[in-house]
PDB file of C-alpha atoms in Angstrom:
ATOM      1  CA  UNK A   1     221.404 -56.677  93.239  1.00 83.00           C
ATOM      2  CA  UNK A   2     221.256 -53.692  95.370  1.00 93.00           C
ATOM      3  CA  UNK A   3     222.717 -50.191  94.377  1.00 95.00           C
ATOM      4  CA  UNK A   4     223.918 -46.828  95.376  1.00 95.00           C
ATOM      5  CA  UNK A   5     224.008 -43.659  93.517  1.00 97.00           C
ATOM      6  CA  UNK A   6     225.235 -40.551  93.906  1.00 97.00           C
ATOM      7  CA  UNK A   7     226.693 -37.466  92.164  1.00 98.00           C
ATOM      8  CA  UNK A   8     230.209 -36.474  92.446  1.00 98.00           C
ATOM      9  CA  UNK A   9     232.688 -34.026  91.071  1.00 98.00           C
ATOM     10  CA  UNK A  10     236.076 -33.791  90.634  1.00 98.00           C
ATOM     11  CA  UNK A  11     238.082 -31.338  88.397  1.00 96.00           C
ATOM     12  CA  UNK A  12     239.151 -31.747  84.655  1.00 96.00           C
ATOM     13  CA  UNK A  13     242.309 -28.562  84.332  1.00 92.00           C
ATOM     14  CA  UNK A  14     239.801 -25.763  86.075  1.00 93.00           C
ATOM     15  CA  UNK A  15     236.708 -26.935  84.792  1.00 95.00           C
ATOM     16  CA  UNK A  16     234.460 -28.946  87.756  1.00 98.00           C
ATOM     17  CA  UNK A  17     233.036 -32.389  86.264  1.00 98.00           C
ATOM     18  CA  UNK A  18     229.463 -33.341  87.855  1.00 98.00           C
ATOM     19  CA  UNK A  19     229.513 -37.007  87.348  1.00 99.00           C
ATOM     20  CA  UNK A  20     226.817 -39.484  88.383  1.00 99.00           C
ATOM     21  CA  UNK A  21     227.983 -42.882  89.840  1.00 98.00           C
ATOM     22  CA  UNK A  22     226.218 -45.702  90.433  1.00 98.00           C
ATOM     23  CA  UNK A  23     227.807 -49.210  92.378  1.00 96.00           C
ATOM     24  CA  UNK A  24     226.321 -52.249  94.114  1.00 94.00           C
ATOM     25  CA  UNK A  25     225.085 -51.343  98.172  1.00 90.00           C
ATOM     26  CA  UNK A  26     227.565 -52.545 100.638  1.00 78.00           C
ATOM     27  CA  UNK A  27     230.493 -54.190  98.254  1.00 71.00           C
ATOM     28  CA  UNK A  28     232.953 -56.224  99.756  1.00 72.00           C
ATOM     29  CA  UNK A  29     235.587 -56.546  96.704  1.00 78.00           C
ATOM     30  CA  UNK A  30     236.133 -54.670  93.551  1.00 92.00           C
ATOM     31  CA  UNK A  31     233.962 -54.316  90.800  1.00 96.00           C
ATOM     32  CA  UNK A  32     234.978 -54.026  86.794  1.00 97.00           C
ATOM     33  CA  UNK A  33     234.138 -49.697  86.082  1.00 98.00           C
ATOM     34  CA  UNK A  34     232.479 -48.106  83.147  1.00 99.00           C
ATOM     35  CA  UNK A  35     232.378 -44.668  81.696  1.00 99.00           C
ATOM     36  CA  UNK A  36     229.521 -43.663  80.051  1.00 99.00           C
ATOM     37  CA  UNK A  37     229.411 -40.522  77.984  1.00 99.00           C
ATOM     38  CA  UNK A  38     226.373 -38.944  76.921  1.00 98.00           C
ATOM     39  CA  UNK A  39     224.029 -37.599  73.439  1.00 98.00           C
ATOM     40  CA  UNK A  40     225.123 -35.068  72.683  1.00 98.00           C
ATOM     41  CA  UNK A  41     222.223 -33.301  74.868  1.00 98.00           C
ATOM     42  CA  UNK A  42     224.834 -34.352  78.187  1.00 98.00           C
ATOM     43  CA  UNK A  43     224.604 -35.769  81.558  1.00 98.00           C
ATOM     44  CA  UNK A  44     220.700 -37.097  81.682  1.00 97.00           C
ATOM     45  CA  UNK A  45     217.983 -37.993  84.202  1.00 97.00           C
ATOM     46  CA  UNK A  46     218.446 -41.400  80.315  1.00 98.00           C
ATOM     47  CA  UNK A  47     221.939 -41.419  81.187  1.00 98.00           C
ATOM     48  CA  UNK A  48     221.587 -42.026  84.821  1.00 98.00           C
ATOM     49  CA  UNK A  49     219.688 -44.489  83.797  1.00 98.00           C
ATOM     50  CA  UNK A  50     221.795 -46.489  82.271  1.00 98.00           C
ATOM     51  CA  UNK A  51     223.971 -46.269  84.371  1.00 99.00           C
ATOM     52  CA  UNK A  52     221.608 -47.272  87.280  1.00 98.00           C
ATOM     53  CA  UNK A  53     220.940 -50.619  85.274  1.00 98.00           C
ATOM     54  CA  UNK A  54     224.500 -50.930  84.924  1.00 99.00           C
ATOM     55  CA  UNK A  55     225.115 -51.199  88.542  1.00 97.00           C
ATOM     56  CA  UNK A  56     222.322 -53.483  88.480  1.00 97.00           C
ATOM     57  CA  UNK A  57     224.518 -55.980  85.943  1.00 97.00           C
ATOM     58  CA  UNK A  58     227.787 -56.033  88.937  1.00 96.00           C
ATOM     59  CA  UNK A  59     229.507 -52.963  87.831  1.00 97.00           C
ATOM     60  CA  UNK A  60     231.149 -49.646  89.190  1.00 97.00           C
ATOM     61  CA  UNK A  61     229.837 -47.538  86.328  1.00 98.00           C
ATOM     62  CA  UNK A  62     229.881 -43.393  86.144  1.00 99.00           C
ATOM     63  CA  UNK A  63     227.477 -41.055  83.664  1.00 99.00           C
ATOM     64  CA  UNK A  64     230.442 -38.517  82.646  1.00 99.00           C
ATOM     65  CA  UNK A  65     229.745 -35.095  82.254  1.00 98.00           C
ATOM     66  CA  UNK A  66     231.466 -33.600  78.857  1.00 98.00           C
ATOM     67  CA  UNK A  67     230.554 -29.931  79.570  1.00 98.00           C
ATOM     68  CA  UNK A  68     231.392 -29.231  83.540  1.00 96.00           C
ATOM     69  CA  UNK A  69     228.693 -28.201  85.894  1.00 96.00           C
ATOM     70  CA  UNK A  70     226.739 -30.436  84.878  1.00 96.00           C
ATOM     71  CA  UNK A  71     225.469 -28.593  81.921  1.00 97.00           C
ATOM     72  CA  UNK A  72     222.264 -30.435  80.063  1.00 98.00           C
ATOM     73  CA  UNK A  73     221.212 -28.912  77.011  1.00 98.00           C
ATOM     74  CA  UNK A  74     217.481 -27.011  76.339  1.00 96.00           C
ATOM     75  CA  UNK A  75     217.998 -27.646  72.393  1.00 97.00           C
ATOM     76  CA  UNK A  76     219.178 -28.790  69.280  1.00 97.00           C
ATOM     77  CA  UNK A  77     220.769 -25.534  69.359  1.00 97.00           C
ATOM     78  CA  UNK A  78     222.871 -25.649  71.857  1.00 98.00           C
ATOM     79  CA  UNK A  79     223.220 -29.262  71.983  1.00 98.00           C
ATOM     80  CA  UNK A  80     225.492 -28.871  68.771  1.00 97.00           C
ATOM     81  CA  UNK A  81     227.404 -26.340  69.779  1.00 98.00           C
ATOM     82  CA  UNK A  82     227.715 -27.570  73.501  1.00 98.00           C
ATOM     83  CA  UNK A  83     229.486 -31.014  71.573  1.00 97.00           C
ATOM     84  CA  UNK A  84     231.254 -28.868  69.139  1.00 96.00           C
ATOM     85  CA  UNK A  85     233.324 -27.001  71.497  1.00 95.00           C
ATOM     86  CA  UNK A  86     234.584 -29.819  72.508  1.00 95.00           C
ATOM     87  CA  UNK A  87     234.730 -32.248  69.689  1.00 94.00           C
ATOM     88  CA  UNK A  88     237.072 -28.785  68.028  1.00 93.00           C
ATOM     89  CA  UNK A  89     238.852 -28.501  71.430  1.00 92.00           C
ATOM     90  CA  UNK A  90     239.778 -32.299  72.212  1.00 93.00           C
ATOM     91  CA  UNK A  91     242.484 -31.703  73.743  1.00 94.00           C
ATOM     92  CA  UNK A  92     239.791 -30.129  76.361  1.00 94.00           C
ATOM     93  CA  UNK A  93     237.911 -33.179  75.441  1.00 96.00           C
ATOM     94  CA  UNK A  94     240.357 -35.687  76.343  1.00 97.00           C
ATOM     95  CA  UNK A  95     241.235 -33.876  79.466  1.00 97.00           C
ATOM     96  CA  UNK A  96     237.643 -34.061  80.984  1.00 98.00           C
ATOM     97  CA  UNK A  97     237.814 -38.187  80.155  1.00 98.00           C
ATOM     98  CA  UNK A  98     240.974 -38.576  81.210  1.00 98.00           C
ATOM     99  CA  UNK A  99     239.555 -37.082  84.889  1.00 98.00           C
ATOM    100  CA  UNK A 100     236.922 -39.266  84.827  1.00 98.00           C
ATOM    101  CA  UNK A 101     238.674 -42.463  84.148  1.00 98.00           C
ATOM    102  CA  UNK A 102     241.222 -41.009  87.139  1.00 98.00           C
ATOM    103  CA  UNK A 103     238.423 -40.707  89.659  1.00 98.00           C
ATOM    104  CA  UNK A 104     236.787 -43.613  88.198  1.00 98.00           C
ATOM    105  CA  UNK A 105     240.017 -45.929  89.094  1.00 96.00           C
ATOM    106  CA  UNK A 106     240.480 -44.465  92.408  1.00 96.00           C
ATOM    107  CA  UNK A 107     237.115 -45.350  94.397  1.00 94.00           C
ATOM    108  CA  UNK A 108     237.875 -48.640  96.425  1.00 92.00           C
ATOM    109  CA  UNK A 109     234.989 -50.534  94.879  1.00 94.00           C
ATOM    110  CA  UNK A 110     236.885 -50.346  90.953  1.00 96.00           C
ATOM    111  CA  UNK A 111     239.104 -53.075  90.246  1.00 96.00           C
ATOM    112  CA  UNK A 112     241.345 -50.488  88.177  1.00 96.00           C
ATOM    113  CA  UNK A 113     242.968 -53.337  85.740  1.00 96.00           C
ATOM    114  CA  UNK A 114     239.518 -54.211  84.887  1.00 98.00           C
ATOM    115  CA  UNK A 115     237.781 -50.531  83.152  1.00 98.00           C
ATOM    116  CA  UNK A 116     235.229 -49.886  80.354  1.00 99.00           C
ATOM    117  CA  UNK A 117     233.240 -47.056  78.454  1.00 99.00           C
ATOM    118  CA  UNK A 118     230.163 -46.996  76.752  1.00 99.00           C
ATOM    119  CA  UNK A 119     228.825 -44.367  74.804  1.00 99.00           C
ATOM    120  CA  UNK A 120     226.006 -42.421  72.674  1.00 98.00           C
ATOM    121  CA  UNK A 121     225.420 -40.253  70.022  1.00 98.00           C
ATOM    122  CA  UNK A 122     228.201 -37.876  70.982  1.00 98.00           C
ATOM    123  CA  UNK A 123     229.322 -40.130  73.472  1.00 98.00           C
ATOM    124  CA  UNK A 124     229.782 -43.462  70.786  1.00 98.00           C
ATOM    125  CA  UNK A 125     232.660 -40.961  69.250  1.00 97.00           C
ATOM    126  CA  UNK A 126     234.743 -39.867  72.482  1.00 98.00           C
ATOM    127  CA  UNK A 127     234.211 -44.034  74.044  1.00 98.00           C
ATOM    128  CA  UNK A 128     235.945 -44.651  69.866  1.00 98.00           C
ATOM    129  CA  UNK A 129     238.029 -41.447  70.456  1.00 97.00           C
ATOM    130  CA  UNK A 130     239.587 -43.349  73.559  1.00 98.00           C
ATOM    131  CA  UNK A 131     239.958 -46.633  71.570  1.00 98.00           C
ATOM    132  CA  UNK A 132     242.087 -45.336  69.481  1.00 97.00           C
ATOM    133  CA  UNK A 133     244.517 -43.440  72.068  1.00 97.00           C
ATOM    134  CA  UNK A 134     245.088 -46.675  73.335  1.00 96.00           C
ATOM    135  CA  UNK A 135     244.046 -45.209  76.460  1.00 97.00           C
ATOM    136  CA  UNK A 136     244.170 -48.877  79.255  1.00 96.00           C
ATOM    137  CA  UNK A 137     240.246 -49.726  78.731  1.00 98.00           C
ATOM    138  CA  UNK A 138     239.064 -53.360  78.098  1.00 98.00           C
ATOM    139  CA  UNK A 139     236.312 -52.952  75.897  1.00 99.00           C
ATOM    140  CA  UNK A 140     234.434 -50.210  74.480  1.00 99.00           C
ATOM    141  CA  UNK A 141     230.642 -50.043  72.968  1.00 99.00           C
ATOM    142  CA  UNK A 142     228.955 -47.276  70.828  1.00 99.00           C
ATOM    143  CA  UNK A 143     225.447 -46.748  70.139  1.00 99.00           C
ATOM    144  CA  UNK A 144     224.258 -45.130  67.593  1.00 98.00           C
ATOM    145  CA  UNK A 145     227.705 -42.644  67.545  1.00 97.00           C
ATOM    146  CA  UNK A 146     229.487 -41.104  65.518  1.00 96.00           C
ATOM    147  CA  UNK A 147     232.407 -43.177  63.159  1.00 97.00           C
ATOM    148  CA  UNK A 148     234.533 -40.957  62.254  1.00 92.00           C
ATOM    149  CA  UNK A 149     238.160 -40.422  63.349  1.00 88.00           C
ATOM    150  CA  UNK A 150     239.740 -37.131  65.481  1.00 84.00           C
ATOM    151  CA  UNK A 151     242.803 -39.655  65.928  1.00 87.00           C
ATOM    152  CA  UNK A 152     244.450 -40.463  63.017  1.00 89.00           C
ATOM    153  CA  UNK A 153     245.821 -44.252  64.654  1.00 92.00           C
ATOM    154  CA  UNK A 154     248.587 -46.687  63.087  1.00 92.00           C
ATOM    155  CA  UNK A 155     249.113 -49.944  63.150  1.00 92.00           C
ATOM    156  CA  UNK A 156     248.649 -51.695  66.826  1.00 90.00           C
ATOM    157  CA  UNK A 157     247.142 -48.832  68.667  1.00 94.00           C
ATOM    158  CA  UNK A 158     244.047 -49.841  69.188  1.00 96.00           C
ATOM    159  CA  UNK A 159     244.225 -52.635  71.684  1.00 96.00           C
ATOM    160  CA  UNK A 160     240.185 -52.338  73.192  1.00 98.00           C
ATOM    161  CA  UNK A 161     237.602 -54.577  72.060  1.00 99.00           C
ATOM    162  CA  UNK A 162     235.106 -52.699  70.287  1.00 99.00           C
ATOM    163  CA  UNK A 163     231.409 -53.189  69.523  1.00 99.00           C
ATOM    164  CA  UNK A 164     229.366 -50.560  67.398  1.00 99.00           C
ATOM    165  CA  UNK A 165     225.789 -50.615  67.117  1.00 99.00           C
ATOM    166  CA  UNK A 166     223.880 -49.361  64.581  1.00 99.00           C
ATOM    167  CA  UNK A 167     220.997 -48.239  63.292  1.00 98.00           C
ATOM    168  CA  UNK A 168     220.943 -49.519  59.405  1.00 98.00           C
ATOM    169  CA  UNK A 169     217.997 -46.369  59.252  1.00 98.00           C
ATOM    170  CA  UNK A 170     220.173 -43.759  61.069  1.00 98.00           C
ATOM    171  CA  UNK A 171     220.501 -41.026  58.116  1.00 97.00           C
ATOM    172  CA  UNK A 172     223.441 -39.095  60.896  1.00 96.00           C
ATOM    173  CA  UNK A 173     225.978 -41.731  60.645  1.00 97.00           C
ATOM    174  CA  UNK A 174     225.470 -43.449  57.137  1.00 96.00           C
ATOM    175  CA  UNK A 175     226.449 -46.849  56.117  1.00 95.00           C
ATOM    176  CA  UNK A 176     229.311 -45.462  54.142  1.00 96.00           C
ATOM    177  CA  UNK A 177     230.177 -44.078  57.138  1.00 97.00           C
ATOM    178  CA  UNK A 178     229.917 -47.471  58.818  1.00 98.00           C
ATOM    179  CA  UNK A 179     231.740 -49.285  55.619  1.00 98.00           C
ATOM    180  CA  UNK A 180     234.813 -46.642  55.856  1.00 97.00           C
ATOM    181  CA  UNK A 181     235.252 -47.327  59.947  1.00 98.00           C
ATOM    182  CA  UNK A 182     235.699 -51.196  59.475  1.00 98.00           C
ATOM    183  CA  UNK A 183     238.250 -50.862  56.640  1.00 97.00           C
ATOM    184  CA  UNK A 184     239.646 -48.116  58.715  1.00 97.00           C
ATOM    185  CA  UNK A 185     239.378 -50.940  62.031  1.00 97.00           C
ATOM    186  CA  UNK A 186     240.456 -53.654  59.085  1.00 97.00           C
ATOM    187  CA  UNK A 187     243.535 -51.411  58.511  1.00 96.00           C
ATOM    188  CA  UNK A 188     244.568 -50.869  62.300  1.00 96.00           C
ATOM    189  CA  UNK A 189     244.448 -55.012  63.164  1.00 96.00           C
ATOM    190  CA  UNK A 190     241.217 -53.796  65.466  1.00 97.00           C
ATOM    191  CA  UNK A 191     239.563 -56.248  67.799  1.00 98.00           C
ATOM    192  CA  UNK A 192     235.282 -55.067  66.582  1.00 98.00           C
ATOM    193  CA  UNK A 193     232.613 -56.118  65.766  1.00 98.00           C
ATOM    194  CA  UNK A 194     229.560 -54.158  64.640  1.00 98.00           C
ATOM    195  CA  UNK A 195     226.420 -54.776  65.189  1.00 98.00           C
ATOM    196  CA  UNK A 196     223.014 -53.382  62.391  1.00 98.00           C
ATOM    197  CA  UNK A 197     219.492 -53.263  63.145  1.00 98.00           C
ATOM    198  CA  UNK A 198     216.959 -53.008  60.732  1.00 97.00           C
ATOM    199  CA  UNK A 199     214.886 -50.266  60.717  1.00 97.00           C
ATOM    200  CA  UNK A 200     216.428 -48.260  63.709  1.00 98.00           C
ATOM    201  CA  UNK A 201     216.883 -44.512  63.209  1.00 98.00           C
ATOM    202  CA  UNK A 202     219.322 -42.722  65.088  1.00 98.00           C
ATOM    203  CA  UNK A 203     218.612 -42.231  68.935  1.00 98.00           C
ATOM    204  CA  UNK A 204     217.291 -45.754  69.301  1.00 99.00           C
ATOM    205  CA  UNK A 205     217.830 -46.544  72.254  1.00 99.00           C
ATOM    206  CA  UNK A 206     216.225 -43.601  74.127  1.00 98.00           C
ATOM    207  CA  UNK A 207     212.610 -43.994  74.149  1.00 98.00           C
ATOM    208  CA  UNK A 208     212.577 -40.187  74.613  1.00 97.00           C
ATOM    209  CA  UNK A 209     214.511 -39.889  71.477  1.00 97.00           C
ATOM    210  CA  UNK A 210     210.921 -40.135  69.623  1.00 98.00           C
ATOM    211  CA  UNK A 211     209.295 -37.048  71.085  1.00 98.00           C
ATOM    212  CA  UNK A 212     212.153 -34.682  70.209  1.00 97.00           C
ATOM    213  CA  UNK A 213     212.421 -35.630  66.961  1.00 97.00           C
ATOM    214  CA  UNK A 214     209.097 -34.505  66.041  1.00 98.00           C
ATOM    215  CA  UNK A 215     209.259 -31.381  68.169  1.00 97.00           C
ATOM    216  CA  UNK A 216     212.412 -30.272  67.225  1.00 97.00           C
ATOM    217  CA  UNK A 217     212.319 -31.974  63.224  1.00 97.00           C
ATOM    218  CA  UNK A 218     214.478 -34.022  63.601  1.00 96.00           C
ATOM    219  CA  UNK A 219     215.817 -37.331  62.418  1.00 97.00           C
ATOM    220  CA  UNK A 220     215.263 -39.351  65.234  1.00 98.00           C
ATOM    221  CA  UNK A 221     213.794 -41.945  66.618  1.00 98.00           C
ATOM    222  CA  UNK A 222     213.177 -45.181  69.439  1.00 99.00           C
ATOM    223  CA  UNK A 223     213.298 -48.597  67.984  1.00 99.00           C
ATOM    224  CA  UNK A 224     212.376 -50.888  71.087  1.00 98.00           C
ATOM    225  CA  UNK A 225     213.292 -53.814  69.343  1.00 98.00           C
ATOM    226  CA  UNK A 226     216.185 -52.634  68.595  1.00 99.00           C
ATOM    227  CA  UNK A 227     217.208 -50.926  72.066  1.00 99.00           C
ATOM    228  CA  UNK A 228     216.425 -54.029  73.220  1.00 98.00           C
ATOM    229  CA  UNK A 229     218.817 -55.993  70.802  1.00 99.00           C
ATOM    230  CA  UNK A 230     221.147 -54.036  71.711  1.00 99.00           C
ATOM    231  CA  UNK A 231     221.686 -53.826  75.440  1.00 99.00           C
ATOM    232  CA  UNK A 232     221.607 -57.619  75.514  1.00 98.00           C
ATOM    233  CA  UNK A 233     224.287 -57.570  73.573  1.00 98.00           C
ATOM    234  CA  UNK A 234     225.922 -55.288  75.607  1.00 99.00           C
ATOM    235  CA  UNK A 235     225.690 -57.426  78.095  1.00 99.00           C
ATOM    236  CA  UNK A 236     227.536 -59.856  76.746  1.00 98.00           C
ATOM    237  CA  UNK A 237     229.935 -58.221  75.623  1.00 99.00           C
ATOM    238  CA  UNK A 238     230.933 -56.496  78.555  1.00 99.00           C
ATOM    239  CA  UNK A 239     230.791 -59.604  80.522  1.00 98.00           C
ATOM    240  CA  UNK A 240     232.894 -61.598  78.020  1.00 98.00           C
ATOM    241  CA  UNK A 241     235.452 -58.697  78.015  1.00 98.00           C
ATOM    242  CA  UNK A 242     235.503 -56.683  81.678  1.00 97.00           C
TER     243      UNK A 242
END
């Protein structure tokens, strides 16, 4: 499907957010909208690629700037500082998610009643936070995302369908974290699925991850099989729920 892409800007409070949107070319009817939330690095070319892939499948997809002004981290120390700056002041992070949602909904090609979100690493934590908050998203998917809660949801709060794609060799999100998340979702009565991939490290979907792990000495790496399998599962998941 031919697509068109553009950089877009909007505000969240006093912060200018510089995101990236892709959509089917010359759309004559409405499509589901999907927000794409970044790894801790920020809105990189990798996130733009995923956004384009979603547009080719028939979604209006937007890679979301979560740091403001399109900031991209140059190393893990800066990435951690930017990410923790959002997570430690979640009211600002929430405002940025909601501003992105409002902007996406405002696009004439988007069916505002068919919204979803996917996220990688830090972005995975963001989409799960949105689900816990009960925001109007039909489906969210987390890839090698942190699973801990920044918001204590109550039973019945989570009405969003949830897909979690997790690497079994992930040293940053452990099997105990997965089990704790599963217990939380069961307690909340959430509709969720957890897919696991043998030998897959943290960051398994991003081909650049292996080199970054070697450069900075962090336990991350690309896994082609897990990447391919999780993408196919995402396609089925979004097709069913959006």
